[in-house]
XYZ file of C-alpha atoms in Angstrom:
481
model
C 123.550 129.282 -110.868
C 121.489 132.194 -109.455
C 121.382 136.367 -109.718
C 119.204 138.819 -108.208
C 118.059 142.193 -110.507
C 116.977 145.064 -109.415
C 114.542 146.654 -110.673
C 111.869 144.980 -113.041
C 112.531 147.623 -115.896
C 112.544 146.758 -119.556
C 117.076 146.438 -118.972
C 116.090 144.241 -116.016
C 113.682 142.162 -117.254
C 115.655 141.386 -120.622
C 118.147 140.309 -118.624
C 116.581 138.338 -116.195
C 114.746 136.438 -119.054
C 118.053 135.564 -121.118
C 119.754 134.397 -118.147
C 116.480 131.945 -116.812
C 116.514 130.649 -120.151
C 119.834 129.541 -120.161
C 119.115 127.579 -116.731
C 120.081 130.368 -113.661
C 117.745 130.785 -111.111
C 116.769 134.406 -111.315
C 114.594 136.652 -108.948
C 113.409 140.326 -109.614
C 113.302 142.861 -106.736
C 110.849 145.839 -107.454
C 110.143 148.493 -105.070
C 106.623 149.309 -107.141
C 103.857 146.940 -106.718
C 104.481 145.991 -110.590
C 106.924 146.035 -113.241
C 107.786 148.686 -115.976
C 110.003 151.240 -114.605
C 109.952 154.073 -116.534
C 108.206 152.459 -118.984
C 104.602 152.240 -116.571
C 101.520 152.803 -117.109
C 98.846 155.257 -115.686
C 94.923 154.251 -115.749
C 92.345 156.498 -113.829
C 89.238 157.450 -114.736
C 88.559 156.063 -118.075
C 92.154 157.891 -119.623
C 95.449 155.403 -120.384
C 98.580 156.699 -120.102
C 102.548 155.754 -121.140
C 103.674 157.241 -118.294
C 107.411 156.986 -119.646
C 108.586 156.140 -123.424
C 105.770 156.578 -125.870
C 107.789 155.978 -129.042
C 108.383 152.470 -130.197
C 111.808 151.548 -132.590
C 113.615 149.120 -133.513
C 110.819 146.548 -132.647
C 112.624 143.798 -133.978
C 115.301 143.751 -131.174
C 112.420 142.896 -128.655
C 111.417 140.132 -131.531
C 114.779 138.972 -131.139
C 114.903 138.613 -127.567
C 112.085 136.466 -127.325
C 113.216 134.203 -130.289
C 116.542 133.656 -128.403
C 114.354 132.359 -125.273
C 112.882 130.030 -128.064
C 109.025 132.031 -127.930
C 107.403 133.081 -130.605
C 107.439 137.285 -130.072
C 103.412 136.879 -131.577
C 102.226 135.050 -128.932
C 103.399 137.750 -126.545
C 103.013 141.118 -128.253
C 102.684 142.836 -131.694
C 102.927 146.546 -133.444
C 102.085 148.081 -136.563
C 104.280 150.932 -138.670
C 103.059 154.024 -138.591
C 102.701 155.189 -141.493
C 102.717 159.029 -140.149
C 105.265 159.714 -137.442
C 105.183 163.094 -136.271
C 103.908 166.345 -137.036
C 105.697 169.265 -136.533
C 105.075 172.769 -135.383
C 106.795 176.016 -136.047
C 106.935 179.951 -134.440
C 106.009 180.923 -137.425
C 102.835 178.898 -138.491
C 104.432 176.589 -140.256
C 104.090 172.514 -139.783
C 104.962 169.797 -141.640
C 104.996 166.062 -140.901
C 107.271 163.434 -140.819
C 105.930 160.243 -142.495
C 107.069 156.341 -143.148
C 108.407 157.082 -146.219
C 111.611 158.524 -145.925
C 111.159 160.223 -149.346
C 107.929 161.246 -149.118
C 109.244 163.141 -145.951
C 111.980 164.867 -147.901
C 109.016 165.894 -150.536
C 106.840 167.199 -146.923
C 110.013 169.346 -146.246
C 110.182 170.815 -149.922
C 106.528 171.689 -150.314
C 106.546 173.109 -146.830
C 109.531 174.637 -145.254
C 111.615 175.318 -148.566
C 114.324 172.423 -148.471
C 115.661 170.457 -151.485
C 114.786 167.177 -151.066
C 117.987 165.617 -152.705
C 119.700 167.917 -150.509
C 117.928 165.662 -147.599
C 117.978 162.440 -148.691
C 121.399 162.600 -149.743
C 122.340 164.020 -145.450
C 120.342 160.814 -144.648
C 122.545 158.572 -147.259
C 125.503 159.545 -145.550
C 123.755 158.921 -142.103
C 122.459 155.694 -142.652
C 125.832 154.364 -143.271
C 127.645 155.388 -140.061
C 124.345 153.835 -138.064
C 124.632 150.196 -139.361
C 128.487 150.421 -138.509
C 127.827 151.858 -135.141
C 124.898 149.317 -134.431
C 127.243 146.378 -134.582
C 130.314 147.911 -133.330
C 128.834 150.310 -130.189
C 124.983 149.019 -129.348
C 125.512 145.474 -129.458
C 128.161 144.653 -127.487
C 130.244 146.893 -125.188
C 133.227 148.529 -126.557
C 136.564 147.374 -126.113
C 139.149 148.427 -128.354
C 140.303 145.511 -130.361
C 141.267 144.942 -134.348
C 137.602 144.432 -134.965
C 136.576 147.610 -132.595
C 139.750 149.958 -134.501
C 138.288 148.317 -138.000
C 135.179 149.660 -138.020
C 136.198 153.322 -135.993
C 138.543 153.401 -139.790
C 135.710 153.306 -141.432
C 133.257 154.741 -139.169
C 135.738 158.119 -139.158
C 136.428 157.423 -143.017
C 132.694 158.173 -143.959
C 132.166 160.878 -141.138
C 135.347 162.924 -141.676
C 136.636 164.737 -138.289
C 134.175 167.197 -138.314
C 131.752 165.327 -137.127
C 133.683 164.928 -133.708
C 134.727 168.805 -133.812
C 131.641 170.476 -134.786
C 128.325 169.936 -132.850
C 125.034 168.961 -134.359
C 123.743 172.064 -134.706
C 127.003 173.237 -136.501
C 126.999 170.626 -138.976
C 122.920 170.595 -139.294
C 123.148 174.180 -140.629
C 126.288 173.972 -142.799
C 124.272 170.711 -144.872
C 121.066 171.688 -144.610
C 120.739 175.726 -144.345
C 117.317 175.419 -143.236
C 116.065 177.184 -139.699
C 113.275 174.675 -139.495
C 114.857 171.075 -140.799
C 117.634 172.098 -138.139
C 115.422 172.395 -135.606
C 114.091 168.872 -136.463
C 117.358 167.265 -136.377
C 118.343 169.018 -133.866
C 115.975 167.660 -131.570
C 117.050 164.653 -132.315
C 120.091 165.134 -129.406
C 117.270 164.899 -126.773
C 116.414 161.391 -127.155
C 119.509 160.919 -125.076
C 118.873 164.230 -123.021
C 121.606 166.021 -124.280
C 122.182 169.480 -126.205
C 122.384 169.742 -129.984
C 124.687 172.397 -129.356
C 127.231 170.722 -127.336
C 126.809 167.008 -128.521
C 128.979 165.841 -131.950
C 127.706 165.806 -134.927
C 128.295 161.883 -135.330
C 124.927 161.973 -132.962
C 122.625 162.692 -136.125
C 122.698 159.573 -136.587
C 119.945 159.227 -133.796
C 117.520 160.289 -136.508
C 118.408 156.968 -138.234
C 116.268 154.891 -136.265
C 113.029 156.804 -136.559
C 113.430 158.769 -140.056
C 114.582 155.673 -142.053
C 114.134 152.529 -140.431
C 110.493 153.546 -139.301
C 108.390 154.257 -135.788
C 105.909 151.468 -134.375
C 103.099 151.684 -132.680
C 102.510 148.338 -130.364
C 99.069 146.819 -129.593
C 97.697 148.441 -126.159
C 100.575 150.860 -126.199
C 103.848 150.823 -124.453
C 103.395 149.179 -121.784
C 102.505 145.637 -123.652
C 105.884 145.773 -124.066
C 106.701 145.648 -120.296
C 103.714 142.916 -119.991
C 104.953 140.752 -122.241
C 108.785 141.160 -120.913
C 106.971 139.856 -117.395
C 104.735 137.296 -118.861
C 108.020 136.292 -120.406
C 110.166 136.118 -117.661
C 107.699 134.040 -115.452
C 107.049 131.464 -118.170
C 110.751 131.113 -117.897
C 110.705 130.717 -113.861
C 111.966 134.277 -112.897
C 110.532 135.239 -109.284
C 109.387 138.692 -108.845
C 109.208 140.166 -105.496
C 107.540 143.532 -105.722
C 106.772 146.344 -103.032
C 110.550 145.517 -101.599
C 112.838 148.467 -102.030
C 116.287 147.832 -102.002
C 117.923 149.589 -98.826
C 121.678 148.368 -98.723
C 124.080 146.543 -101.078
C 127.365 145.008 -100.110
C 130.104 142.158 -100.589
C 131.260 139.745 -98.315
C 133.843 137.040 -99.800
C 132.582 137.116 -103.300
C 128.657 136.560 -101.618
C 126.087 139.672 -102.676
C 123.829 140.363 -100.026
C 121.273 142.489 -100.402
C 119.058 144.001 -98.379
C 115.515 145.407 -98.684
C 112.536 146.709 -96.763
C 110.884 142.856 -96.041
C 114.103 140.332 -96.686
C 118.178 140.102 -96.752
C 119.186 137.829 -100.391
C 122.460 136.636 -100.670
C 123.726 135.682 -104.508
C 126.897 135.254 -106.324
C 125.818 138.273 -108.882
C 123.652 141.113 -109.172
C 122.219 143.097 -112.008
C 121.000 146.612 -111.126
C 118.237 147.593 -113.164
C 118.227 151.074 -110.716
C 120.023 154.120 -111.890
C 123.859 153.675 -111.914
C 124.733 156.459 -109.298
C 121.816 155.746 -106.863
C 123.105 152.276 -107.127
C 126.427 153.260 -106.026
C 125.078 154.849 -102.830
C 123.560 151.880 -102.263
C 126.924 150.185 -102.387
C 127.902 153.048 -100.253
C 130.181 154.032 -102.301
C 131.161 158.180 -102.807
C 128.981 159.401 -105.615
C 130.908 161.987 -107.599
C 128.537 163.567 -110.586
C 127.531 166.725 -110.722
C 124.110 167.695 -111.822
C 125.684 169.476 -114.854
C 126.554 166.371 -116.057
C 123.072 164.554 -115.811
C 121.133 164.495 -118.703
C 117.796 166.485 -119.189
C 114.863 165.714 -116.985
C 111.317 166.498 -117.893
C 107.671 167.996 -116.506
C 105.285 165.946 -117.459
C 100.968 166.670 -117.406
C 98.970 163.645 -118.251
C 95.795 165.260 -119.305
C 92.605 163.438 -119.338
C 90.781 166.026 -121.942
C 86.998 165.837 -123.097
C 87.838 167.303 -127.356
C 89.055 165.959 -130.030
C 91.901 167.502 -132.351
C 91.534 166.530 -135.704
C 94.618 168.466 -136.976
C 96.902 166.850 -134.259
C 98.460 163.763 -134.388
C 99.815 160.775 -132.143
C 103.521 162.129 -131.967
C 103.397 166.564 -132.154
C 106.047 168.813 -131.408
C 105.510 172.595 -130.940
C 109.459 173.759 -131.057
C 110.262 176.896 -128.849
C 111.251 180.381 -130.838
C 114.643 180.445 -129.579
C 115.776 176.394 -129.568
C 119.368 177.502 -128.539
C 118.325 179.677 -125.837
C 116.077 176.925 -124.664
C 119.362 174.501 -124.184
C 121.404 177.240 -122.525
C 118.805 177.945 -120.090
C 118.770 174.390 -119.249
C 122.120 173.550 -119.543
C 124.173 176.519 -118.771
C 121.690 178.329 -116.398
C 119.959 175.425 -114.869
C 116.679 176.686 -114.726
C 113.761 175.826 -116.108
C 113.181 177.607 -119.832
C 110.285 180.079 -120.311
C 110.133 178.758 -123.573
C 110.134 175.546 -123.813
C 109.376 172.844 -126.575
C 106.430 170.857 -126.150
C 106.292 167.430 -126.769
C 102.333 166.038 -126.738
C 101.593 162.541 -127.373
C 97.798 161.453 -127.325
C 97.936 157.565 -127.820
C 94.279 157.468 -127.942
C 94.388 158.434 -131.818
C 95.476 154.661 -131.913
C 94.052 152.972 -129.265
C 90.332 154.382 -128.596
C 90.200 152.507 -125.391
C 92.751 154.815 -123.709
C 90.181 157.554 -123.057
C 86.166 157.797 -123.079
C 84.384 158.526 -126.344
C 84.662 161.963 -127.693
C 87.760 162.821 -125.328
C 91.851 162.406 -125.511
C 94.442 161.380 -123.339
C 97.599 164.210 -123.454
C 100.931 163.020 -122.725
C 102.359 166.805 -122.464
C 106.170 167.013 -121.680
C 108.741 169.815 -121.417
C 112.563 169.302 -120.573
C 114.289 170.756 -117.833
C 117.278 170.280 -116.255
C 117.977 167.751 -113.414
C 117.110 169.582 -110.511
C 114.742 168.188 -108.087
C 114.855 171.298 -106.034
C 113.994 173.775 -109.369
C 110.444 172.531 -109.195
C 107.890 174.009 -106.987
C 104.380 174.311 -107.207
C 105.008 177.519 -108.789
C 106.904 176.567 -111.290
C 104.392 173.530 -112.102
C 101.963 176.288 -112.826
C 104.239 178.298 -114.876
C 104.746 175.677 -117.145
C 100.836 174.775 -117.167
C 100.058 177.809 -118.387
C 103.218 178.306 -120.790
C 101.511 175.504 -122.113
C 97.390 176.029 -122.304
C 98.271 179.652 -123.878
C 100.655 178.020 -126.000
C 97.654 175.599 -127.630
C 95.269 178.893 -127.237
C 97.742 181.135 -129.799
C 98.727 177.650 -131.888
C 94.928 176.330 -131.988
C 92.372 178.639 -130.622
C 91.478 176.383 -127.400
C 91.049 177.065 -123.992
C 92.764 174.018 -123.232
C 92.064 174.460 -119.549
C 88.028 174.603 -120.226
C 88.653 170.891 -121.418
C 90.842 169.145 -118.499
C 89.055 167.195 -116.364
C 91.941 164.782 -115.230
C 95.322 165.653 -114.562
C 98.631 163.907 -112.853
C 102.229 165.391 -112.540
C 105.962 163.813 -113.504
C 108.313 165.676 -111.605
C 112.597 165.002 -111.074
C 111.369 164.250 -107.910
C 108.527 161.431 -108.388
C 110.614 160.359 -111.430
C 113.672 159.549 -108.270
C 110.773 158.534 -105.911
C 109.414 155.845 -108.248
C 112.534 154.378 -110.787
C 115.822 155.934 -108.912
C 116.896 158.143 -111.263
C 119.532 160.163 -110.034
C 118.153 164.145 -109.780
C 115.245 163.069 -111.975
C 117.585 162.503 -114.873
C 115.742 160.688 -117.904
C 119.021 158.767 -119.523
C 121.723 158.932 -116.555
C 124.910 161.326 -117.854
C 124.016 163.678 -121.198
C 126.326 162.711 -123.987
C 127.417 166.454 -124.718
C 131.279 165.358 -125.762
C 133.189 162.771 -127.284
C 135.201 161.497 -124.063
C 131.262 161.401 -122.237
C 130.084 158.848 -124.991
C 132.856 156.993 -125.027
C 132.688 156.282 -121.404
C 129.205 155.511 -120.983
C 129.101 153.859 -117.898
C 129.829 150.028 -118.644
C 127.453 147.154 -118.121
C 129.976 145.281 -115.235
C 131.729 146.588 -112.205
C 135.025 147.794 -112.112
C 135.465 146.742 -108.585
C 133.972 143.920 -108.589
C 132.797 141.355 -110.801
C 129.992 139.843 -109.865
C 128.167 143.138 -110.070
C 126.009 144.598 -113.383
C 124.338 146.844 -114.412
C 121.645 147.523 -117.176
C 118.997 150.062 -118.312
C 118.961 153.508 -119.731
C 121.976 155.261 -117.374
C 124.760 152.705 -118.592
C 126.009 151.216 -121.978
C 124.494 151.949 -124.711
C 121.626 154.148 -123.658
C 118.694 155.181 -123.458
C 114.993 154.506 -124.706
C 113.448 151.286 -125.229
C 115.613 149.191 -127.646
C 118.795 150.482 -125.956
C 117.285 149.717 -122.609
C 116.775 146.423 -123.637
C 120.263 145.346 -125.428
C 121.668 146.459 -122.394
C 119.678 143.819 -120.616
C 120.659 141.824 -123.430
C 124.275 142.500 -124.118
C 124.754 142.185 -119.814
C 123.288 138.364 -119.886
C 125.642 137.425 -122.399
C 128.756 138.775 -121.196
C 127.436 136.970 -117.820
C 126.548 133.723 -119.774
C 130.064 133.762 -121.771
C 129.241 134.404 -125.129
């Protein structure tokens, strides 16, 4: 038994491993010279970066996967809870943070922004019971709808009521909570599959599940230890990786996969593609119908080597825009890029001092945009640049730009040029309706089966859990079980 994935991403690799360990012979195509994906890392001049994900959940499902190759997870990788999450920053001066303790959060939000804590606790009660039904019916497994599947949509629909298909996050957010700034925070929450608040149902608060109530993690060395021990993984299990090979051309020929790459032709009975689902159908040459209105957000990011410390900032900090509904229209009914924007800055080296020099941070700055290669000039990259150092000068009082001494760009374009991602897209097609969610593009072919797919554009999602369960859920519908 043999397959060939491509793409050594966190989907890949999962996959790759599970199948290995259960006796095929696997090999890994990467068209980087190592593995990660999205998910990579960035090391110059003394500063560390995530260059992708920077926020670990769900930690256990990685556990899990290395437990079902019979490892031990310990010897490979570990994390710590954080105890404080993310602290949050307002137009109007306000901040507040988001801690472990989902109680002590709701007691944050009522000393600070005015919000009756039973009222939140009580949104999250309600929350936290749709998630565990749509854990085990939607993330782990694919969906078909069978008894078990209509079962649990019954009660799935019985605790949500139909408004939560009808009405949009935002809608719902303010009829519970009635609280500009809690909104905003939940709100946000629609992102982590690149998709608008506005548009996306309200069943979709349950994203803030995962991180609000079941916790955030912080793994040893940062994100990419989880990568590192996904490869160290798969090649104690006998997977071959051949990196610097991109893939060029993908086709059938009487149930044989050949593929073909810069430096060698493979043949197989299956592949997995790890690479974004519509770049992998022009590799199939196959017509590509999406539109970039349907494409999730994509993002600017500046990695920012900077020589001060900020005391009153923490590892995760969000500094919402004035307008959060204009900033969603611009990018998802104007397609351009939004004046402004939300900022997202994570500085990892408030938990790992070896990811910049003593006495200086490593900025993981971010702003979404849409999924336009094209929008994105130099112009533009200095736009945002400044948006962004005046933004910290009227928040802070710090000439940001004084302090830089190291700085690299993510653009829709690198993001394509380096993981496939089709227009720069973070998480493949935005979930902004019912009928998008439901058909997520599925882990196997629908022309053929011999032919998979896995990562953050397909079934389930996004991020790093989802990522890997796709791997995951793909190596066991493969396997049989």
């Amino acid at each position: 038994m043999e397959a060939v994935v491509l793409g050594a991403g966190i989907g890949g690799m999962s996959c790759a491993a599970l199948l290995a360990h259960n006796g095929y012979n696997v090999k890994i195509i990467e068209q980087n010279p190592s593995f990660g994906g999205k998910a990579d890392q960035l090391n110059e001049d003394g500063y560390v970066f995530d260059t992708g994900p920077s926020l670990l959940t769900l930690p256990e499902w990685i556990d899990d996967l290395f437990t079902s190759c019979a490892k031990n997870p310990r010897e490979y990788f570990n994390y710590s809870k954080l105890s404080h999450i993310t602290r949050y920053f307002f137009e109007n001066n306000k901040q507040v943070d988001v801690v472990e303790n989902l109680h002590d959060t709701a007691q944050n939000f009522e000393k600070e922004l005015g919000l009756n804590k039973q009222i939140f606790t009580e949104y999250f009660r309600l929350w936290s019971q749709i998630y565990d039904i749509s854990e085990k019916t939607f993330l782990k497994g694919e969906i078909k709808f069978n008894a078990a599947f209509l079962k649990s949509a019954f009660t799935w629909f019985k605790n949500t009521g139909i408004s939560s298909i009808l009405n949009s996050m935002a809608s719902y957010n303010t009829s519970k909570l009635n609280n500009k700034e809690v909104e905003k925070i939940m709100n946000r929450f629609a992102t982590y599959t690149g998709s608008s608040p506005y548009k996306t149902p309200a069943f979709m608060n349950q994203l803030g599940v995962v991180e609000m109530v079941k916790g955030a993690y912080f793994p040893d060395g940062g994100i990419y230890s989880i990568p590192t021990a996904l490869h160290k993984l798969c090649v104690d299990l006998g997977v071959q990786f051949c990196f610097n090979e991109k893939v060029q051309k993908v086709s059938e020929n009487n149930k044989v996969i050949i593929v073909k790459t810069t430096n060698n032709t493979y043949e197989t009975k299956k592949i997995i593609s790890n690479i974004d689902f519509y770049t992998t159908q022009k590799l199939l040459d196959r017509k590509v119908k999406i539109s970039s209105e349907n494409l999730s957000t994509s993002a600017i990011v500046f990695y920012w080597g900077v020589e001060l410390t900020t005391p009153f900032l923490k590892l995760h900090n969000i500094l919402f825009s004035e307008d959060y509904k204009k900033e969603f229209n611009d990018i998802f009914k104007e397609s351009k890029i939004p004046a402004d924007p939300t900022v997202y800055i994570n500085i990892s080296s408030k938990k790992d001092a070896t990811h910049a020099p003593e006495g200086c941070e490593n900025w993981f700055v971010m702003i979404n945009i849409p999924p336009r290669p094209t929008l994105v000039n130099n112009e533009e990259i200095n736009k945002a640049r400044n948006y962004i150092t005046s933004l910290i000068k009227k928040k802070f009082d710090i000439n940001l730009e004084d302090h830089i001494v190291f700085e690299e760009i993510l653009t829709p374009k690198s993001l394509y040029d380096k993981t496939g991602a089709h227009g720069g897209a973070l998480y493949g097609e935005h979930q902004n309706s019912l009928s998008v969610i439901m058909n997520r593009k599925p882990n196997q072919d629908k022309r053929s089966k011999n032919i998979f797919y896995v990562g953050g554009s397909v079934h389930p999602g996004g991020g790093i859990p989802l990522a890997l369960r796709s791997g995951v859920n793909t190596a066991q519908k493969i396997l049989g079980y």
